[in-house]
XYZ file of C-alpha atoms in Angstrom:
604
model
C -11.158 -4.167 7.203
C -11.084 -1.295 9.631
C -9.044 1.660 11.034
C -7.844 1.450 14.312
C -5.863 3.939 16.676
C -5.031 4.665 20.139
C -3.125 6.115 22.809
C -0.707 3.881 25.330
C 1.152 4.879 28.145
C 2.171 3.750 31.909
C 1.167 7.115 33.507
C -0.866 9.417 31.540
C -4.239 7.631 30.285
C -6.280 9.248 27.405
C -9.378 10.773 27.537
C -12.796 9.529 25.668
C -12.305 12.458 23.864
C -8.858 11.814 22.357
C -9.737 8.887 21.197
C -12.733 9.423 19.808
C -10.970 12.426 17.572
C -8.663 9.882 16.360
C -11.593 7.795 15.449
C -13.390 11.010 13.516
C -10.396 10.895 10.803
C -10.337 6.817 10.831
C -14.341 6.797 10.557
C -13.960 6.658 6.271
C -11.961 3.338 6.671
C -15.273 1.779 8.970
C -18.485 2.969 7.934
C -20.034 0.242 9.805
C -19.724 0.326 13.336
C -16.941 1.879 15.964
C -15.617 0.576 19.420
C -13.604 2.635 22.443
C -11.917 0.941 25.291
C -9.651 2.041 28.033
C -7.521 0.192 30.344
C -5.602 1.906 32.907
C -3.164 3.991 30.843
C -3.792 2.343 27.254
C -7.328 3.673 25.238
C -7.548 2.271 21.779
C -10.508 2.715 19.240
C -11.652 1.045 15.970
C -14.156 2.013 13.262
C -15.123 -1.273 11.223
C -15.688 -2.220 7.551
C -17.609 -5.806 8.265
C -16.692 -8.418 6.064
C -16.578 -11.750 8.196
C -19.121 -12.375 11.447
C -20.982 -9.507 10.357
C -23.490 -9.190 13.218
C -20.367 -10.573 16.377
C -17.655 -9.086 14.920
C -17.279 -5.913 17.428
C -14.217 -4.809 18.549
C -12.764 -3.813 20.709
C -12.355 -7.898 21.372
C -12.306 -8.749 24.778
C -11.029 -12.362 25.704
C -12.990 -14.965 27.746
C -11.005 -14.457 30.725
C -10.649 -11.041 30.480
C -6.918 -10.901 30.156
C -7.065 -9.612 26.789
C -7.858 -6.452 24.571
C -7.217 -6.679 20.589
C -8.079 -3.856 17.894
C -7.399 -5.167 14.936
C -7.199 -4.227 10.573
C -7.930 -6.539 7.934
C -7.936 -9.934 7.479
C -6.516 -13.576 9.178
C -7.074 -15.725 6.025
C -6.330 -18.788 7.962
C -8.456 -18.539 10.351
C -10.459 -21.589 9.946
C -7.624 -24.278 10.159
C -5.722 -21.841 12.615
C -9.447 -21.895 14.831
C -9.349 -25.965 15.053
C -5.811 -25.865 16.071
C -6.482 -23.391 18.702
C -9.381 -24.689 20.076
C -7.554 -28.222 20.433
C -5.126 -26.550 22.414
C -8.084 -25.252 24.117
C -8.549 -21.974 24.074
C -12.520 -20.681 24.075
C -13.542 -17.849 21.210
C -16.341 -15.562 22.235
C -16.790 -14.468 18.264
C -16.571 -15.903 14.742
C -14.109 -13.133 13.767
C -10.881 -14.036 11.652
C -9.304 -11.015 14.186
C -9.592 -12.966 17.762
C -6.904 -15.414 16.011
C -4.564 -12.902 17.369
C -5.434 -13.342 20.982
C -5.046 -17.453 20.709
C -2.093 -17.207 18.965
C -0.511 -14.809 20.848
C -1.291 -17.100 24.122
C -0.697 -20.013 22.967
C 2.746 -19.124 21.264
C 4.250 -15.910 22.873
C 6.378 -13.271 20.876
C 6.642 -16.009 17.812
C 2.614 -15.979 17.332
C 2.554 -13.482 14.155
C 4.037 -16.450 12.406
C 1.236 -18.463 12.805
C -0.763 -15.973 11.002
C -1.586 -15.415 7.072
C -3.158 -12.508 6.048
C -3.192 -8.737 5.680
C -2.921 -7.133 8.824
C -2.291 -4.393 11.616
C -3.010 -4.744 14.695
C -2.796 -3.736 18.987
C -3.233 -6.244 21.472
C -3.431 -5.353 25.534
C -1.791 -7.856 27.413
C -3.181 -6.905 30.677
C -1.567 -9.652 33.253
C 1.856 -8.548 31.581
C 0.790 -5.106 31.179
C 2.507 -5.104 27.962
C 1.065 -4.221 24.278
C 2.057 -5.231 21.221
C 1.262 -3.711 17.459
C 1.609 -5.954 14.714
C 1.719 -5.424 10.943
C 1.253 -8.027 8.063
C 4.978 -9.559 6.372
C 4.214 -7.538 2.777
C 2.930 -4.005 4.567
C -0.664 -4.831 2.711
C -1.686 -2.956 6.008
C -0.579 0.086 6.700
C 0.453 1.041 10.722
C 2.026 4.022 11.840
C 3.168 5.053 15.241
C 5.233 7.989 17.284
C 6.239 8.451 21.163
C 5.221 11.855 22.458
C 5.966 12.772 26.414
C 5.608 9.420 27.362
C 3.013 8.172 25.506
C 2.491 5.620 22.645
C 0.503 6.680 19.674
C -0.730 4.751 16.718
C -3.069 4.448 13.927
C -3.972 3.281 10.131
C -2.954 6.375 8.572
C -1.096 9.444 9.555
C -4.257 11.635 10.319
C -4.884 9.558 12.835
C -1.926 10.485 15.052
C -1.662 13.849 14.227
C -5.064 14.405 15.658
C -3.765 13.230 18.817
C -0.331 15.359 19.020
C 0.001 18.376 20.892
C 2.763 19.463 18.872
C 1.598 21.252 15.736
C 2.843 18.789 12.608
C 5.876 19.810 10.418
C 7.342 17.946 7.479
C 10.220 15.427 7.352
C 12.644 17.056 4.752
C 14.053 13.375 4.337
C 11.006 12.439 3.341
C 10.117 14.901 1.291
C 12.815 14.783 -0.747
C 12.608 11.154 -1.316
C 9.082 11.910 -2.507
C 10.478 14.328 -5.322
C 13.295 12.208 -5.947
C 12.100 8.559 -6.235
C 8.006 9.282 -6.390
C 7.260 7.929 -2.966
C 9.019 7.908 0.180
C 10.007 5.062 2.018
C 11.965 3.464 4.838
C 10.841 4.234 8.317
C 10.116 7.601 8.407
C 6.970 9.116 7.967
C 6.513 12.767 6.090
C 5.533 13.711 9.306
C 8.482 14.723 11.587
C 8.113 11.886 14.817
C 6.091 9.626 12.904
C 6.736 6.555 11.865
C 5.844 3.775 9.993
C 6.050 0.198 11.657
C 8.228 -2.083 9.605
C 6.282 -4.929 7.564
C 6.770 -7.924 9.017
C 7.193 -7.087 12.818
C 5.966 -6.334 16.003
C 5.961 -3.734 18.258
C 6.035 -4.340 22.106
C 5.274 -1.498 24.917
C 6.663 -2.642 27.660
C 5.591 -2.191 31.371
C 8.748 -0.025 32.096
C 7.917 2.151 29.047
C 10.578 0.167 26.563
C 9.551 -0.601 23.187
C 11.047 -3.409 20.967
C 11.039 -4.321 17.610
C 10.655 -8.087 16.776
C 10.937 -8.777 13.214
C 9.463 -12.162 13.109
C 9.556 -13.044 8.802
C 12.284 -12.411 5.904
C 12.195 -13.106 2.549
C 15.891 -13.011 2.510
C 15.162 -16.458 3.979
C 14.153 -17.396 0.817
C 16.830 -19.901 -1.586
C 16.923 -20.699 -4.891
C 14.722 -24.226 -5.870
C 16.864 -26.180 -8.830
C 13.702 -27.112 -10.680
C 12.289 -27.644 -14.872
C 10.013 -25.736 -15.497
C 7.747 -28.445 -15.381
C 8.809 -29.540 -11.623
C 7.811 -25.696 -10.642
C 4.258 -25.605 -12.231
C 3.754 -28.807 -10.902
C 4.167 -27.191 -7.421
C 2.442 -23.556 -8.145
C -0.811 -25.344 -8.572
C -1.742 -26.400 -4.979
C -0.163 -23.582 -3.530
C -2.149 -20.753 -5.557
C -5.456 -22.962 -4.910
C -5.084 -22.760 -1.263
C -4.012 -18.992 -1.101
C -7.227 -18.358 -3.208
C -9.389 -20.467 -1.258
C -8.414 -19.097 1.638
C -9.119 -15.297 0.229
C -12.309 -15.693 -1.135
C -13.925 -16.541 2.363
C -15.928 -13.787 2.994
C -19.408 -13.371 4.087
C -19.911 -10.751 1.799
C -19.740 -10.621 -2.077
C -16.033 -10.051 -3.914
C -15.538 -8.074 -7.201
C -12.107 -7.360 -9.483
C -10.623 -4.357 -10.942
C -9.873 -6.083 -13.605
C -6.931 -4.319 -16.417
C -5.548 -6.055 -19.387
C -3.285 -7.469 -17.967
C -1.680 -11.061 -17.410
C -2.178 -10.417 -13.197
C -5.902 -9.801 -12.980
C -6.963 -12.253 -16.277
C -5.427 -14.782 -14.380
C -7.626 -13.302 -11.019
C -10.399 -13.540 -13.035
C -9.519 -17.620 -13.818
C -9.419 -18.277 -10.650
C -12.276 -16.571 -8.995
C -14.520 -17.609 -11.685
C -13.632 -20.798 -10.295
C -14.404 -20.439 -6.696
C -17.774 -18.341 -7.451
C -20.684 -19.939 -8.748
C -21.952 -16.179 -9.461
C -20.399 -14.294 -12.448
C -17.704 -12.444 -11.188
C -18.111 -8.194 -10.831
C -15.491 -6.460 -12.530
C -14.275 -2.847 -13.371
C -12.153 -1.492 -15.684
C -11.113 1.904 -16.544
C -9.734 3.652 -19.964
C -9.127 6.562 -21.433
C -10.913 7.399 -24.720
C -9.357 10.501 -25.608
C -6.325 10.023 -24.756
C -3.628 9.550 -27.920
C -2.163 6.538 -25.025
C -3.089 3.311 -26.249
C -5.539 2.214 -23.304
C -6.778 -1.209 -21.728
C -10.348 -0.684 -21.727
C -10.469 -3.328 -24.835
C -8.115 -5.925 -23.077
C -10.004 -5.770 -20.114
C -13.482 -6.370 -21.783
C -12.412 -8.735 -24.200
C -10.892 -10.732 -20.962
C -14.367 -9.936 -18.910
C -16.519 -11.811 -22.190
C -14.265 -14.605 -21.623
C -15.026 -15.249 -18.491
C -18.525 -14.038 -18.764
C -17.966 -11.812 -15.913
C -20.374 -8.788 -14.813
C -18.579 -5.977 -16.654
C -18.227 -2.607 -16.351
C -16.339 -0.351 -18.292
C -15.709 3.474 -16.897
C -14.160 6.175 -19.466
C -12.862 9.173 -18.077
C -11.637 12.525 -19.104
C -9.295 14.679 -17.752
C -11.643 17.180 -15.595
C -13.245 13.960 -14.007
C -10.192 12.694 -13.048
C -8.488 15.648 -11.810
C -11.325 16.209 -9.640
C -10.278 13.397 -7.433
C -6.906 14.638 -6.852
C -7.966 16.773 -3.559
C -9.457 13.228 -2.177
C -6.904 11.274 -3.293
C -4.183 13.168 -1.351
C -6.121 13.585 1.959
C -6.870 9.912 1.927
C -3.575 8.581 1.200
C -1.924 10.553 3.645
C 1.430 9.859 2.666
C 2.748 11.825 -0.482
C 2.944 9.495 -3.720
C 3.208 10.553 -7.022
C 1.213 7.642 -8.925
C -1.011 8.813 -11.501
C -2.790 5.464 -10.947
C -3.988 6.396 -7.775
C -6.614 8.967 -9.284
C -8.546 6.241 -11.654
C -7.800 3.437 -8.548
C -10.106 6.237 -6.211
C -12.976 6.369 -9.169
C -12.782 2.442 -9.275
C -13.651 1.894 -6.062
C -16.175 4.621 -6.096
C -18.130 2.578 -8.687
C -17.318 -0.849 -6.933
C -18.692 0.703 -3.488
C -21.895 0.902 -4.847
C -21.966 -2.881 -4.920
C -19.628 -4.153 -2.607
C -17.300 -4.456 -0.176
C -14.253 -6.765 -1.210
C -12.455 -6.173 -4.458
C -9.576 -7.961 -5.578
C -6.519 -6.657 -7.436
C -3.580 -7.875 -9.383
C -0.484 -5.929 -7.172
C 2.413 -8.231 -6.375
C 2.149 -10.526 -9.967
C 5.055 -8.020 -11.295
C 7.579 -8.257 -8.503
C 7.007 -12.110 -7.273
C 7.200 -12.856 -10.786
C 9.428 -10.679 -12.678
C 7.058 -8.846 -14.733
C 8.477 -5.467 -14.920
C 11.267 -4.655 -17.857
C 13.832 -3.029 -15.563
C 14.217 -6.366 -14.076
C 15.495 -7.596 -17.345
C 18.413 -5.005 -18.066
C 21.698 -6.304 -19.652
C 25.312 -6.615 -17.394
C 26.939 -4.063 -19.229
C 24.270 -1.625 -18.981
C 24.149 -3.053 -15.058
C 27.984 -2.653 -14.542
C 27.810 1.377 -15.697
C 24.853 1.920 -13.606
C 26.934 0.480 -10.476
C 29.903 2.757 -11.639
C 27.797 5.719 -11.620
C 25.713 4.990 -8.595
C 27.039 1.843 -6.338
C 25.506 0.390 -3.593
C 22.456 -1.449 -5.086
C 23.438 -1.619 -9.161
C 21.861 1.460 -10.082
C 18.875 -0.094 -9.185
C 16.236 2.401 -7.466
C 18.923 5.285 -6.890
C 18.472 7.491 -9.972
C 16.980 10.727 -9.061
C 13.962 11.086 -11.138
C 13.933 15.100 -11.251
C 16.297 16.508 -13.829
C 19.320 17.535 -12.032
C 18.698 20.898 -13.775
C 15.168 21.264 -11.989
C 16.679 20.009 -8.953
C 19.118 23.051 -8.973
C 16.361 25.871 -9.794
C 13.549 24.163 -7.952
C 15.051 22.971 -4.297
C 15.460 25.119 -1.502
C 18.659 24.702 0.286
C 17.623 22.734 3.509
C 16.112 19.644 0.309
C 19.181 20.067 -0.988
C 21.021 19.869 1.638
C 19.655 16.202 2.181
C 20.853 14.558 -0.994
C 22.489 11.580 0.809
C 18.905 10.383 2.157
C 17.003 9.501 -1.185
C 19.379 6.099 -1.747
C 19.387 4.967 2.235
C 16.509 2.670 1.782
C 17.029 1.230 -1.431
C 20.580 0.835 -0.626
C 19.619 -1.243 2.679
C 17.539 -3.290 1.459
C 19.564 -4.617 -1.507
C 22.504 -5.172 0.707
C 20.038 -7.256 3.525
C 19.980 -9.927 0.022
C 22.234 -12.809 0.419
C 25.180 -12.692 -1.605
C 23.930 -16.249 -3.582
C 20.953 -14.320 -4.604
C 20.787 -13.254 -8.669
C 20.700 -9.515 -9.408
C 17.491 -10.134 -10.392
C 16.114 -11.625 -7.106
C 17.989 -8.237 -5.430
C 15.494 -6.351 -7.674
C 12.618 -8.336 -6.743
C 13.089 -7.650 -3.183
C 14.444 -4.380 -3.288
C 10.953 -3.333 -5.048
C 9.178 -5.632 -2.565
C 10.955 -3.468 0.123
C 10.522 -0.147 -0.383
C 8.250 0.580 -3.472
C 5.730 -2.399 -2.536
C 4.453 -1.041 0.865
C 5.787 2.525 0.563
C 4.237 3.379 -3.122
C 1.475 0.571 -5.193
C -0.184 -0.603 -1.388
C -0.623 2.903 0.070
C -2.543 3.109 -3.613
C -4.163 0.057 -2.821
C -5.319 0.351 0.523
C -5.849 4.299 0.644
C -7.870 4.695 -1.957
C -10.344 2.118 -1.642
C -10.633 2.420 1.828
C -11.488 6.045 1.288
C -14.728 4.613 -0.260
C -15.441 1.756 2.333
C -13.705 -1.085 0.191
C -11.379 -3.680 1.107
C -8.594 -4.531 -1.137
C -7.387 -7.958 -1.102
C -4.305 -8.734 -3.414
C -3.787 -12.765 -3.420
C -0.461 -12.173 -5.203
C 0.761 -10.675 -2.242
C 0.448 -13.477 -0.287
C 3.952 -14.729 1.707
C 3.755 -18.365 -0.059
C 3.541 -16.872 -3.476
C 6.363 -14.394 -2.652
C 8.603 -17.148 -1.658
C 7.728 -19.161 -4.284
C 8.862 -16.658 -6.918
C 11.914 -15.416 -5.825
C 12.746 -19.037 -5.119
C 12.305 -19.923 -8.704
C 15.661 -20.121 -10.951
C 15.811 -16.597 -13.296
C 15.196 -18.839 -15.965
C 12.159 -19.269 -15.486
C 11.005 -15.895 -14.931
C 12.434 -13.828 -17.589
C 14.501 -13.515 -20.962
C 15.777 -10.643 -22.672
C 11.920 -10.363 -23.909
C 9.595 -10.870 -21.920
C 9.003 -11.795 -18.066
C 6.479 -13.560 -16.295
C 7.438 -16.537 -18.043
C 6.261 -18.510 -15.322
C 3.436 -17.178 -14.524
C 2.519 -16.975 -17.965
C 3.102 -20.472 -18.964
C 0.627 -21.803 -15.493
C -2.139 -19.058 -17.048
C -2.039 -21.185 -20.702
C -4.871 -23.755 -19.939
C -6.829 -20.449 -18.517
C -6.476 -17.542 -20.775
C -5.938 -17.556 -24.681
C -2.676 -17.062 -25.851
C -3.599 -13.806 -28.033
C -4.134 -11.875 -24.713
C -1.503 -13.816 -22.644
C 1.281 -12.804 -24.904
C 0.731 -9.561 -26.221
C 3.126 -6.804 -25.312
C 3.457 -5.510 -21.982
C 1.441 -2.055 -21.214
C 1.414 -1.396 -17.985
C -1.279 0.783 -16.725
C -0.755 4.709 -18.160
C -2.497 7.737 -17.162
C -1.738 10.830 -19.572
C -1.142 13.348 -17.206
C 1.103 15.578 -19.368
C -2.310 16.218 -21.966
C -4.087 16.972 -19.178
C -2.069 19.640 -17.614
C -2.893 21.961 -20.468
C -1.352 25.944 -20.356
C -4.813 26.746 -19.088
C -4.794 24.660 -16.220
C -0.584 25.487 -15.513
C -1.076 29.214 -16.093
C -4.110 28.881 -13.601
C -2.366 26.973 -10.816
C 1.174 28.939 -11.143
C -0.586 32.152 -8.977
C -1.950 29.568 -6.339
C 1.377 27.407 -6.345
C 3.349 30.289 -5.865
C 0.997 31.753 -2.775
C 0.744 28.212 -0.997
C 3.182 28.353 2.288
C 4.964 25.126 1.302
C 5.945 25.423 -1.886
C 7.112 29.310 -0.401
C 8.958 27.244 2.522
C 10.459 24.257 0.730
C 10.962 25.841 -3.642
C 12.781 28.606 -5.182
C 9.592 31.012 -6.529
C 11.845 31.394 -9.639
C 12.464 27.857 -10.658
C 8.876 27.233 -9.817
C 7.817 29.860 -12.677
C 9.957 28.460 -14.653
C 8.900 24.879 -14.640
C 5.488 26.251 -15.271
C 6.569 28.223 -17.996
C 8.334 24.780 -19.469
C 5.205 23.148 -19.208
C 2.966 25.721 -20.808
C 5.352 26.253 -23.352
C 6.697 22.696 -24.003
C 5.381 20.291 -22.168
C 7.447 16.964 -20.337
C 7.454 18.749 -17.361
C 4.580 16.909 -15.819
C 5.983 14.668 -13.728
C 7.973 18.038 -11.734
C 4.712 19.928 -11.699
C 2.826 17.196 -10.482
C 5.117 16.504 -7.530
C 4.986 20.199 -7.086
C 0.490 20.352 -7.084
C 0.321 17.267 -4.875
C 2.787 18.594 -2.277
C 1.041 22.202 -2.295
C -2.385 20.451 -1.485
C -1.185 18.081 0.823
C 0.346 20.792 3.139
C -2.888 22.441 2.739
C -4.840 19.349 4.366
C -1.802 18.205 7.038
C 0.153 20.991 8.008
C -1.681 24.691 7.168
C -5.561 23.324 7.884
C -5.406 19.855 9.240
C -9.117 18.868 9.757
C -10.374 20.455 6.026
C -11.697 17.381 3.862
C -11.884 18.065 0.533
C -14.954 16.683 -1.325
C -15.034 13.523 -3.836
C -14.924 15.722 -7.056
C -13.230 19.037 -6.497
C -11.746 21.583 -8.147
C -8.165 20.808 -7.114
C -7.211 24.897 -7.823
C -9.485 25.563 -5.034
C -7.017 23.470 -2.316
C -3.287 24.634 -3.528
């Protein structure tokens, strides 16, 4: 796990120094060691978490002949059986890295070679005889990759700070983006909240041609994907080789893995299995809320962690302590996400980075498997929903801000830019083969656009703001396929989902814990922004340039007013607090780092 960057062009090569700026706001995601190369016009850097060939694992790689030049992010989990395939083809490895896969693959394949690999990944790779490079990123988006063309040049990096270091123009926002943000939580779709950055596609490759072109090879599709007329019998019969190799294949590690375990069906079941391929007891963390009036999972969790006899611990937390990592939180996820989760995800890995370096997590069970209730809504209630909103069923295209707020609150160039919060969710239902079921549309709409754009910048972000890797076994392409290939049948009733996936976790987990009701993971944000804290942050809110640039000063009293008065305005205000700070950080003071526990008044 790493963060890599750099700067490509035909003409114009990069300095030592620009790269090695680019690598100052990347170092976070590589405590361990950092590498700078440049080639002609290309320079690319990488700082490095190490996790497999600890003490040979360097990169830059450079290939045995010298025609090479990878920088690569996370993790080939096939690299053993893709190794002895490569090496009988005869190609000669000058590490013991899972990255120099890339390299083989790509010469031994050509432009198809990202099929050959499994894994969570981004990636650059110099071809120098061609004089061509090539950025890759992973088929889910596990890995995150953005990039932007600037006066010739090619930039990229792992996250967003990474470029903007290396712009000369100063960065503004992308109102698209930001009103997806406000609108649907997250933004998604290709564009960045950057203007002239953007996010490579899962699932494809970039290439930089010698003549300055750049093409865009999408090389996987779950769309691909068709329905498997199987019992339910016939399907568990095939689940259990195929999640035995994907978790064989993502435990290899030459470092020690741990679990963020919830109580939940997703992680329990992680738990199962890596108790199995561990002859160690298994480290796992949990968080809960003990003052909250939410019923928490803090009891799930470590009645599921006893079970299992797994190293356990338990983290409580209050609302100043979490609060505190909000500044963090938004200057290491770069992109603008209104998850509560993310906060106690950041404090997780916190803890776990004391201990280690790999932690597993459940993401992915919900949408390869149905979990999630709005999968399981009834045709009429579908039909109105397409009457009212058509394009994907209603599904992903509600506005989530009260028209009302959106009316007092939005200045006129956000509202101006209604059309663009339903492009992306529209798009990707429509890419879904018309034999699909409305609720494999869901499935991959989710997989689409929330997946990547939303739970995985959580995922990746925020643990690799602590020096953790993330791996999320759920999320691997075989278990996607397998899941939306399965009838709906077999996945959900009007009840309950996860049927599956539930009925392969019987011989593991008791049925007690494997059937209780669905929780999901809650974080009570509306008791924590108290009128103290709202009357506190109004002044600042009101004073920060973006909220001033983007939000009616009126509308934004009143929703504080609501809120102190009321309450259920949390979800506006929050939108409102995390876009104030984040402006702070990327376009007022780009450079400032907040600390891991701060006062977030002190950044709006």
């Amino acid at each position: 796990m790493c963060g890599i960057a750099g700067i490509l062009s035909q003409n114009h090569p990069p300095s030592e120094a620009e790269l090695r700026r680019q690598a100052h706001f990347l170092a976070h995601r590589g405590p361990d060691d950092h590498g700078l190369l440049i080639w002609q016009g290309h320079g690319v850097v990488q700082t490095r978490l190490s996790i497999i060939d600890l003490a040979g694992g360097h990169q830059p790689i450079c290939s045995a002949d010298g025609r090479f030049i990878l920088v690569a992010n996370g993790e080939i989990y096939n690299f053993v059986e893709l190794r002895q395939e490569l090496e009988a083809q005869g190609c000669v490895f000058v590490t013991h890295s899972d990255s120099e896969m890339i390299i083989h693959a790509y010469a031994i394949y050509g432009d198809d070679f990202a099929k050959r690999l499994h894994g969570m990944f981004a990636f650059c790779l110099i071809d120098k005889l061609r004089n061509r490079v090539i950025l890759g990123r992973d088929r889910l988006g596990i890995k995150p990759l953005f990039y932007s063309q600037e006066g010739g040049r090619l930039l990229f990096a792992s996250e967003l700070k990474g470029i903007i270091a290396a712009r000369s123009a100063a960065p503004e926002v992308e109102v698209e983006a930001l009103l997806q943000y406000l609108q649907s939580q997250f933004n998604t779709g290709e564009k960045a909240i950057v203007q002239g950055i953007h996010r490579l596609p899962p699932a494809t490759t970039l290439t930089f041609e010698a003549d300055g072109s750049t093409v865009l090879r999408p090389y996987w599709s779950a769309t691909d994907v068709r329905t498997v007329d199987c019992s339910m019998e016939e399907a568990l019969e095939s689940f259990a080789p195929l999640i035995e190799t994907v978790m064989r294949e993502h435990v290899r590690s030459d470092v020690p893995c741990g679990l963020f375990l919830s109580g939940g069906v997703d992680s329990a079941l992680l738990l199962a299995l890596l108790t199995k391929h561990q002859e160690q007891p298994v480290r796992t963390f949990s968080v809960g809320f003990p003052d909250s009036q939410m019923e928490g999972e803090l009891a799930g969790a470590e009645y599921i962690a006893k079970y299992f006899n797994s190293r356990h611990t338990s983290i409580p937390l209050h609302g100043a302590e979490v609060l505190g990592r909000l500044p963090i939180a938004i200057w290491a996820a770069d992109d603008l996400m209104r998850d509560y989760a993310s906060l106690p995800t950041a404090i997780l890995a916190e803890h776990a980075a004391k201990e280690l370096k790999v932690v597993f997590s459940g993401e992915g069970g919900d949408e390869a498997f149905a979990g999630y209730g709005r999968y399981r809504k009834g045709g009429i209630e579908r039909f109105f929903q397409n009457l009212v909103r058509p394009g994907s069923g209603g599904f992903r295209t509600s506005p989530q801000l009260n028209p009302l707020w959106t009316s007092r609150l939005l200045g006129a160039e956000l509202q101006a830019a209604t059309s663009a919060i339903r492009r992306p969710f529209i798009q990707a239902w429509n890419e879904t083969p018309r034999e699909w079921s409305h609720l494999q549309r869901c499935q991959y709409t989710d997989l689409m656009t929330a997946m990547p754009d939303n739970l995985l910048v959580k995922a990746d972000r925020m643990l690799m703001a602590f020096g953790v890797e993330g791996r999320v076994p759920f999320l691997d392409h075989r278990i996607i396929e397998f899941g939306l290939s399965l009838p709906d049948q077999l996945k959900t009733d009007r009840r309950q989902g996860k049927l599956f996936l539930k009925r392969w976790a019987e011989k593991s987990i008791p049925a007690e814990h494997l059937y209780r009701k669905k929780r999901g993971f809650h974080v009570p944000m509306g008791e924590w922004l108290t009128p103290a804290f709202v009357a506190a942050a109004e002044g600042k809110l009101l004073a920060n340039r973006g909220i001033r640039e983007w939000f009616h000063p009126a509308g934004v009293s009143a929703l504080c007013a609501a809120q102190r008065q009321r309450g259920g305005r949390d979800r506006e205000l929050w939108s409102l607090i995390q876009f104030a700070i984040w402006h702070r950080f990327f376009i007022d003071d780009f450079g400032a780092k907040p600390g891991a526990n701060d006062d977030p008044l002190l950044w709006l």
